[in-house]
Coordinates of C-alpha atoms in Angstrom, one line a residue:
M805 CA 110.9 96.3 104.6
E806 CA 108.0 96.1 102.3
T807 CA 108.4 96.2 98.5
H808 CA 105.5 97.9 96.8
G809 CA 104.0 97.4 93.3
I810 CA 101.0 95.5 92.1
W811 CA 102.4 92.0 92.5
G812 CA 104.9 92.5 95.3
C813 CA 107.9 90.3 96.1
V814 CA 107.9 89.9 99.9
A815 CA 108.3 86.2 100.9
M816 CA 105.3 84.7 102.7
R817 CA 105.8 84.1 106.4
V818 CA 103.1 82.7 108.7
D819 CA 103.4 82.8 112.5
P820 CA 103.0 79.3 113.9
S821 CA 100.1 80.5 116.0
N822 CA 98.2 81.3 112.8
A823 CA 99.0 78.0 111.1
A824 CA 95.4 76.6 111.4
Q825 CA 93.9 79.9 110.1
F826 CA 96.3 79.8 107.2
R827 CA 95.3 76.3 106.2
Y828 CA 91.6 77.3 106.5
W829 CA 91.8 80.5 104.5
D830 CA 94.4 79.5 102.0
G831 CA 92.5 76.3 101.3
E832 CA 89.0 75.4 100.2
E833 CA 87.3 78.1 102.3
G834 CA 89.3 80.9 100.8
A835 CA 88.7 79.4 97.3
Y836 CA 85.0 79.3 97.9
W837 CA 85.0 83.0 99.0
A838 CA 87.1 84.0 96.0
K839 CA 84.6 82.3 93.6
R840 CA 81.7 84.1 95.2
A841 CA 83.4 87.4 96.0
A842 CA 80.5 89.6 94.7
R843 CA 78.0 87.7 96.9
F844 CA 80.1 87.9 100.1
D845 CA 80.8 91.6 99.5
M846 CA 77.1 92.2 99.0
S847 CA 76.2 90.3 102.2
A848 CA 78.2 92.8 104.4
N849 CA 77.8 95.9 102.2
D850 CA 75.9 97.9 104.8
Y851 CA 79.1 97.9 107.0
C852 CA 81.2 99.7 104.4
R853 CA 79.9 103.2 105.1
P854 CA 80.3 103.1 109.0
L855 CA 83.8 101.8 108.7
L856 CA 84.8 104.4 106.0
D857 CA 83.3 107.2 108.1
A858 CA 85.3 106.1 111.1
A859 CA 88.5 105.8 109.1
A860 CA 88.1 109.4 107.8
I861 CA 90.6 108.7 104.9
E862 CA 92.1 111.9 103.4
P863 CA 93.7 112.3 100.0
T864 CA 97.2 112.2 101.4
H865 CA 96.7 109.1 103.5
A866 CA 98.3 105.7 103.1
V867 CA 95.9 103.0 104.3
L868 CA 96.6 99.5 105.6
D869 CA 93.7 97.0 105.3
I870 CA 94.1 93.9 107.6
G871 CA 92.4 90.7 106.5
C872 CA 91.3 92.4 103.2
G873 CA 89.8 89.3 101.6
T874 CA 88.8 90.1 98.0
G875 CA 89.8 93.7 98.6
V876 CA 86.5 95.7 98.5
M877 CA 87.6 97.9 101.5
T878 CA 91.1 98.3 100.1
R879 CA 89.7 99.5 96.8
L880 CA 87.3 101.9 98.5
A881 CA 90.2 103.2 100.6
A882 CA 92.3 103.7 97.5
Q883 CA 89.6 105.8 95.9
R884 CA 89.9 108.2 98.9
G885 CA 93.5 108.1 99.8
K886 CA 97.0 108.2 98.3
L887 CA 97.5 104.5 98.4
A888 CA 96.1 101.4 100.1
L889 CA 97.7 98.0 100.9
G890 CA 95.5 95.0 101.6
V891 CA 96.9 91.9 103.3
D892 CA 95.3 88.5 103.6
L893 CA 96.1 84.8 104.2
S894 CA 94.1 83.6 101.2
R895 CA 96.1 83.5 97.9
A896 CA 92.8 83.0 96.0
M897 CA 91.1 86.0 97.5
I898 CA 94.2 88.2 97.0
G899 CA 94.1 87.1 93.3
V900 CA 90.5 88.4 93.0
A901 CA 91.5 91.6 94.8
R902 CA 94.3 92.3 92.3
R903 CA 92.1 91.6 89.3
E904 CA 89.3 93.9 90.6
A905 CA 91.7 96.7 91.3
A906 CA 93.2 96.4 87.9
H907 CA 89.7 96.3 86.3
E908 CA 88.9 99.5 88.2
H909 CA 92.3 101.1 87.2
L910 CA 93.1 101.6 90.9
W911 CA 96.9 101.4 90.5
N912 CA 97.3 102.8 94.1
A913 CA 95.6 99.7 95.5
M914 CA 98.2 97.0 96.3
F915 CA 97.8 93.6 97.8
R916 CA 100.0 91.1 99.7
H917 CA 99.5 87.4 100.4
G918 CA 100.7 87.5 104.0
D919 CA 100.1 87.1 107.7
A920 CA 99.6 90.6 109.1
Q921 CA 100.7 89.3 112.5
V922 CA 104.3 89.0 111.3
H923 CA 104.4 90.8 107.9
P924 CA 107.4 93.2 107.7
F925 CA 105.5 96.4 107.2
S926 CA 107.5 99.5 106.7
V927 CA 107.7 101.3 110.1
G928 CA 105.5 104.4 110.3
R929 CA 104.4 104.2 106.7
Y930 CA 100.6 104.2 107.2
D931 CA 98.2 106.9 108.4
V932 CA 95.2 104.6 108.9
A933 CA 94.7 100.9 109.5
I934 CA 91.2 99.4 108.8
S935 CA 89.6 96.0 108.8
R936 CA 86.0 94.9 108.0
H937 CA 85.8 91.7 110.1
G938 CA 89.3 90.6 109.2
A939 CA 91.3 91.3 112.4
M940 CA 89.5 88.7 114.6
F941 CA 91.6 85.6 113.8
F942 CA 95.1 86.3 115.1
G943 CA 96.7 83.5 117.1
D944 CA 98.6 86.1 119.2
P945 CA 96.6 89.3 119.1
H946 CA 99.3 91.2 121.2
V947 CA 102.0 90.4 118.7
A948 CA 99.6 91.2 115.8
F949 CA 98.4 94.6 117.0
T950 CA 101.9 95.5 118.1
N951 CA 103.0 94.9 114.5
I952 CA 100.1 96.9 113.1
A953 CA 100.9 99.8 115.5
R954 CA 104.5 99.7 114.3
A955 CA 103.3 100.2 110.8
L956 CA 101.3 103.3 111.7
R957 CA 102.9 106.7 111.9
P958 CA 102.8 108.5 115.2
D959 CA 99.3 109.7 115.9
G960 CA 98.0 107.3 113.2
R961 CA 94.6 105.8 113.6
M962 CA 92.9 102.4 113.4
A963 CA 89.2 101.5 112.7
L964 CA 88.1 97.9 112.8
L965 CA 84.8 96.0 112.7
S966 CA 84.4 92.8 114.7
W967 CA 81.3 90.6 115.4
Q968 CA 79.4 91.1 118.6
P969 CA 78.5 87.9 120.6
L970 CA 76.3 85.3 119.0
A971 CA 73.1 86.4 120.8
R972 CA 73.3 89.8 119.1
N973 CA 73.7 88.3 115.6
E974 CA 70.4 86.9 114.2
W975 CA 72.1 85.6 111.1
R976 CA 74.5 83.4 113.1
L977 CA 71.8 82.1 115.3
V978 CA 69.5 81.2 112.4
I979 CA 72.1 79.4 110.4
R980 CA 73.4 77.6 113.5
D981 CA 70.0 76.4 114.5
A982 CA 69.1 75.2 111.0
L983 CA 72.3 73.3 110.6
S984 CA 71.8 71.6 114.0
A985 CA 69.0 69.7 112.2
G986 CA 66.7 69.6 115.2
R987 CA 69.4 68.6 117.7
E988 CA 70.3 70.8 120.6
A989 CA 72.9 73.3 119.4
P990 CA 76.3 72.7 121.1
A991 CA 77.4 75.1 123.8
L992 CA 80.0 77.5 122.5
P993 CA 83.3 77.9 124.3
P994 CA 84.2 81.4 125.5
Q995 CA 85.8 83.4 122.7
P996 CA 89.5 84.3 123.1
P997 CA 90.6 87.9 123.4
G998 CA 91.7 87.8 119.7
S999 CA 88.1 87.5 118.6
L1000 CA 87.5 91.1 119.7
E1001 CA 84.0 90.0 120.8
D1002 CA 84.3 91.5 124.3
P1003 CA 84.9 95.2 124.6
D1004 CA 86.9 94.7 127.8
D1005 CA 89.2 92.3 126.0
V1006 CA 89.5 94.8 123.1
F1007 CA 90.6 97.5 125.4
A1008 CA 93.1 95.3 127.1
V1009 CA 94.6 93.9 123.9
L1010 CA 94.9 97.3 122.1
T1011 CA 96.3 99.2 125.1
R1012 CA 98.9 96.5 125.7
A1013 CA 99.9 96.7 122.1
G1014 CA 100.5 100.5 122.5
F1015 CA 97.3 102.0 121.3
T1016 CA 95.4 104.8 123.1
D1017 CA 92.0 106.5 122.9
V1018 CA 90.4 103.1 122.4
R1019 CA 86.7 103.4 121.7
V1020 CA 84.1 100.6 121.1
S1021 CA 80.6 101.4 119.7
S1022 CA 77.8 99.3 118.4
V1023 CA 76.8 99.1 114.7
E1024 CA 73.8 97.1 113.4
A1025 CA 73.2 96.2 109.8
W1026 CA 71.3 93.8 107.6
M1027 CA 73.1 90.9 106.1
Y1028 CA 72.1 89.9 102.6
F1029 CA 72.0 86.2 101.7
G1030 CA 70.2 85.9 98.4
S1031 CA 67.4 87.1 96.1
D1032 CA 65.1 84.4 97.5
A1033 CA 65.1 81.3 99.7
D1034 CA 66.3 79.0 96.9
D1035 CA 69.2 81.4 96.1
A1036 CA 70.2 81.9 99.8
C1037 CA 70.0 78.2 100.5
R1038 CA 72.3 77.3 97.6
F1039 CA 74.8 79.9 98.7
L1040 CA 74.8 78.8 102.4
T1041 CA 74.8 75.0 101.7
G1042 CA 77.9 75.6 99.7
Q1043 CA 79.5 77.7 102.4
Y1044 CA 78.7 75.2 105.1
A1045 CA 79.2 72.1 103.0
R1046 CA 81.8 70.7 105.4
T1047 CA 79.2 70.8 108.3
L1048 CA 76.5 69.3 106.2
N1049 CA 78.7 66.6 104.8
G1050 CA 79.5 65.5 108.3
L1051 CA 75.8 64.6 108.9
D1052 CA 74.1 61.3 108.0
P1053 CA 71.7 61.5 105.0
E1054 CA 68.6 61.9 107.2
L1055 CA 70.0 64.7 109.3
K1056 CA 71.5 66.4 106.2
A1057 CA 68.1 66.5 104.5
R1058 CA 66.5 67.8 107.7
A1059 CA 69.2 70.5 108.0
R1060 CA 68.7 71.6 104.4
Y1061 CA 65.0 71.8 104.8
A1062 CA 65.3 73.8 108.0
L1063 CA 67.8 76.2 106.3
H1064 CA 65.4 76.7 103.4
D1065 CA 62.5 77.3 105.7
S1066 CA 64.5 79.8 107.7
M1067 CA 65.6 81.7 104.6
A1068 CA 62.0 81.8 103.4
R1069 CA 60.8 83.3 106.7
H1070 CA 63.4 86.1 106.3
Q1071 CA 62.4 87.1 102.7
T1072 CA 62.0 90.8 102.2
P1073 CA 61.3 92.9 99.1
G1074 CA 65.1 93.4 99.0
G1075 CA 65.9 89.7 99.2
V1076 CA 66.7 87.4 102.1
R1077 CA 68.1 89.6 104.9
L1078 CA 68.9 88.9 108.6
G1079 CA 70.0 91.2 111.3
S1080 CA 73.6 91.5 112.6
A1081 CA 75.6 93.5 115.1
S1082 CA 79.3 94.5 115.1
W1083 CA 81.6 96.4 117.3
L1084 CA 83.2 99.5 115.7
I1085 CA 86.6 99.7 117.3
E1086 CA 88.6 102.9 117.0
A1087 CA 92.1 103.6 118.5
R1088 CA 95.1 105.8 118.0
K1089 CA 98.8 105.3 118.1
P1090 CA 100.3 107.9 120.5
A1091 CA 102.2 110.9 119.0
R1092 CA 105.9 111.0 119.6

């Protein structure tokens, strides 16, 4: 059973299938996101409204936010509902989420450093489960979504966002091509069902986990990367430092130049913006 309160006291447990994700998000990557929370939140800001509209949170609702990161969606949900709980693998990002909720006096926004795949949520406690690009990383999606379904009340709803395939996401293509430094970009392996990239996989995973009325629709939005090319390039070279540091000096310089050039070509009056496309996934837990 969960214990609520701002700080919580549920012991952290990570499913072995999520061990690599835990090391990634609870390490340097999560720390980088935490330090630049405002920038990351701004980059995907145009996705907040479609997700909130689909969630249709009412004042009496308890909301569960899966892979909440620094908690922007949890806090928005708390403004609309009775309470909201955000769960994430990154201790650093959960720390930011708690501080921001306290700063905004959102005492009904709570956060857990945990693995949603195996976290002991209270059975039937939540009316709505949401996730803005945070439910795509489960090692065992069947176990994860079965656990999320267990946390929802009968007839509870779920609204998630996941990225569409690479070809539909300009921002991913542009960054990948720039970091390839003029070399042929490597072929990408097929994405596993847990990536929620293929609507057929989404339907199969969620129905097997006990959900019904599964619907998948397309949402397109601009992604913000910086006020100008210099700003965007600084941000992205930090985010992809591991990739850049694996290149020899000549290729690294070439990649940085290509990235800056790409950002300059996508300058708009509102900053550097690139196109993106996500799936809006909606489903319902059957009534008793």
